Amino acid sequence: MAEETIFSKIIRKEIPADILYQDDLVTAFRDITPRAPSHILIIPNKLIPTINDVEESDELALGRMFTVAKKLAEQEKIAEDGYRLIVNCNSHGGQEVYHIHMHLLGGKPLGPLLMD
Ligand code: 5GP
């Protein structure tokens, strides 16, 4: 059984977060350290530590993360100009919180994707 992170507490509303969306499969909330004018994290309610742990039975929740990203981009009024979705995996990918999360970043030109 994977160890819970702070994100499980956010899902259960045991600690405060600026939650923008929640349903039976996913939760979305503003990143505490925004790296862009809009910086939202979209996570499955089920604890999946990394992309390496994804199973076929998770496909509905993972797909929902994309449709929620689309809706929130519209809500944030960044859809037309564009935005970036990022999912980091493990240490080389820069993952710090071991509960899968999709970063939705936008509100300014983000430049080329960093490769180093
Ligand atoms: P990672 O580097 O794992 O892809 O990104 C983790 C993200 O979670 C970071 O952008 C970090 O700012 C955010 N984060 C970490 N702890 C909290 C928290 O307690 N609340 C919120 N809203 N975001 C958090």
Tab-separated table of C-alpha atoms and ligand atoms in Angstrom:
chain	number	residue	atom	x	y	z
A	1	MET	CA	0.000	0.000	0.000
A	2	ALA	CA	1.483	3.346	-1.076
A	3	GLU	CA	2.027	6.009	1.536
A	4	GLU	CA	-0.401	8.916	1.488
A	5	THR	CA	0.833	12.397	0.677
A	6	ILE	CA	-0.511	15.819	1.547
A	7	PHE	CA	-2.670	15.576	-1.575
A	8	SER	CA	-4.872	12.901	0.052
A	9	LYS	CA	-5.550	15.343	2.886
A	10	ILE	CA	-6.455	18.033	0.326
A	11	ILE	CA	-8.893	15.621	-1.386
A	12	ARG	CA	-10.548	14.880	1.977
A	13	LYS	CA	-10.503	18.621	2.823
A	14	GLU	CA	-8.518	17.954	5.986
A	15	ILE	CA	-6.109	20.755	5.081
A	16	PRO	CA	-6.958	23.943	3.190
A	17	ALA	CA	-6.472	24.303	-0.548
A	18	ASP	CA	-8.062	26.443	-3.237
A	19	ILE	CA	-10.127	23.636	-4.771
A	20	LEU	CA	-11.545	24.587	-8.169
A	21	TYR	CA	-13.158	21.269	-9.098
A	22	GLN	CA	-13.940	17.932	-7.497
A	23	ASP	CA	-15.952	14.897	-8.532
A	24	ASP	CA	-15.903	11.180	-7.781
A	25	LEU	CA	-12.671	10.629	-9.751
A	26	VAL	CA	-10.505	13.761	-9.662
A	27	THR	CA	-9.738	16.924	-7.695
A	28	ALA	CA	-8.202	20.163	-8.997
A	29	PHE	CA	-6.694	22.926	-6.879
A	30	ARG	CA	-4.290	25.849	-7.236
A	31	ASP	CA	-0.603	25.081	-6.735
A	32	ILE	CA	0.693	26.593	-3.498
A	33	THR	CA	3.801	27.912	-5.329
A	34	PRO	CA	2.472	29.087	-8.693
A	35	ARG	CA	5.046	29.080	-11.512
A	36	ALA	CA	2.657	30.891	-13.910
A	37	PRO	CA	-0.381	33.198	-13.544
A	38	SER	CA	-2.549	30.074	-13.748
A	39	HIS	CA	-0.984	27.039	-12.080
A	40	ILE	CA	-3.465	24.313	-11.186
A	41	LEU	CA	-2.869	20.709	-10.113
A	42	ILE	CA	-5.306	18.047	-11.305
A	43	ILE	CA	-5.076	14.749	-9.455
A	44	PRO	CA	-6.903	11.423	-9.317
A	45	ASN	CA	-8.738	10.904	-6.013
A	46	LYS	CA	-7.208	7.424	-5.917
A	47	LEU	CA	-3.636	7.406	-4.657
A	48	ILE	CA	-1.463	6.439	-7.620
A	49	PRO	CA	2.126	7.330	-6.675
A	50	THR	CA	3.662	7.683	-10.160
A	51	ILE	CA	2.880	7.127	-13.831
A	52	ASN	CA	4.796	3.842	-13.421
A	53	ASP	CA	1.982	2.640	-11.149
A	54	VAL	CA	-0.861	3.352	-13.576
A	55	GLU	CA	-3.203	0.437	-14.327
A	56	GLU	CA	-5.796	-0.052	-17.062
A	57	SER	CA	-8.534	0.357	-14.458
A	58	ASP	CA	-7.269	3.930	-13.908
A	59	GLU	CA	-7.974	4.988	-17.484
A	60	LEU	CA	-11.299	6.661	-16.658
A	61	ALA	CA	-9.736	8.856	-13.973
A	62	LEU	CA	-6.707	9.659	-16.146
A	63	GLY	CA	-8.970	10.627	-19.036
A	64	ARG	CA	-11.089	12.748	-16.691
A	65	MET	CA	-7.940	14.691	-15.755
A	66	PHE	CA	-7.737	15.877	-19.378
A	67	THR	CA	-11.385	16.891	-19.675
A	68	VAL	CA	-11.109	18.778	-16.372
A	69	ALA	CA	-7.917	20.461	-17.619
A	70	LYS	CA	-9.795	21.610	-20.702
A	71	LYS	CA	-12.698	22.989	-18.649
A	72	LEU	CA	-10.418	24.772	-16.179
A	73	ALA	CA	-8.371	26.297	-19.007
A	74	GLU	CA	-11.613	27.746	-20.370
A	75	GLN	CA	-12.610	28.943	-16.886
A	76	GLU	CA	-9.204	30.597	-16.409
A	77	LYS	CA	-9.560	32.193	-19.869
A	78	ILE	CA	-6.255	30.718	-21.061
A	79	ALA	CA	-7.647	28.169	-23.515
A	80	GLU	CA	-7.352	30.285	-26.633
A	81	ASP	CA	-3.833	31.619	-25.985
A	82	GLY	CA	-2.715	28.178	-24.862
A	83	TYR	CA	-1.258	26.403	-21.882
A	84	ARG	CA	0.959	23.481	-20.887
A	85	LEU	CA	0.135	20.197	-19.145
A	86	ILE	CA	3.005	18.461	-17.333
A	87	VAL	CA	3.189	15.195	-15.396
A	88	ASN	CA	6.526	14.525	-13.711
A	89	CYS	CA	7.648	10.979	-12.891
A	90	ASN	CA	10.177	10.032	-10.212
A	91	SER	CA	13.387	11.891	-9.401
A	92	HIS	CA	14.752	12.410	-12.918
A	93	GLY	CA	11.356	13.763	-13.940
A	94	GLY	CA	11.400	16.202	-11.022
A	95	GLN	CA	8.521	14.622	-9.102
A	96	GLU	CA	8.309	15.830	-5.497
A	97	VAL	CA	4.861	14.665	-4.406
A	98	TYR	CA	4.229	10.951	-4.928
A	99	HIS	CA	0.568	11.175	-5.875
A	100	ILE	CA	0.163	11.603	-9.639
A	101	HIS	CA	-0.667	15.167	-10.595
A	102	MET	CA	-1.062	17.045	-13.828
A	103	HIS	CA	0.239	20.622	-13.773
A	104	LEU	CA	-1.923	23.032	-15.794
A	105	LEU	CA	0.207	26.105	-16.504
A	106	GLY	CA	-0.748	29.182	-18.465
A	107	GLY	CA	-1.484	32.883	-18.494
A	108	LYS	CA	1.816	33.902	-20.079
A	109	PRO	CA	4.059	32.620	-22.884
A	110	LEU	CA	5.935	29.679	-21.373
A	111	GLY	CA	8.769	29.424	-23.865
A	112	PRO	CA	10.428	26.218	-25.002
A	113	LEU	CA	10.113	23.138	-22.827
A	114	LEU	CA	13.100	22.850	-20.485
A	115	MET	CA	15.141	19.742	-21.309
A	116	ASP	CA	17.873	20.068	-18.636
B	1	5GP	P1	6.018	17.920	-8.631
B	1	5GP	O1	7.376	18.541	-8.555
B	1	5GP	O2	5.870	16.743	-7.704
B	1	5GP	O3	5.596	17.616	-10.033
B	1	5GP	O4	5.022	19.057	-8.151
B	1	5GP	C1	4.469	19.123	-6.887
B	1	5GP	C2	3.712	20.429	-6.805
B	1	5GP	O5	2.881	20.404	-5.656
B	1	5GP	C3	4.611	21.637	-6.681
B	1	5GP	O6	4.371	22.527	-7.768
B	1	5GP	C4	4.230	22.229	-5.331
B	1	5GP	O7	4.257	23.644	-5.325
B	1	5GP	C5	2.845	21.678	-5.106
B	1	5GP	N1	2.492	21.498	-3.707
B	1	5GP	C6	3.241	20.851	-2.757
B	1	5GP	N2	2.610	20.867	-1.578
B	1	5GP	C7	1.430	21.518	-1.766
B	1	5GP	C8	0.340	21.842	-0.896
B	1	5GP	O8	0.320	21.538	0.286
B	1	5GP	N3	-0.703	22.513	-1.451
B	1	5GP	C9	-0.733	22.873	-2.758
B	1	5GP	N4	-1.807	23.539	-3.199
B	1	5GP	N5	0.291	22.581	-3.615
B	1	5GP	C10	1.348	21.921	-3.114
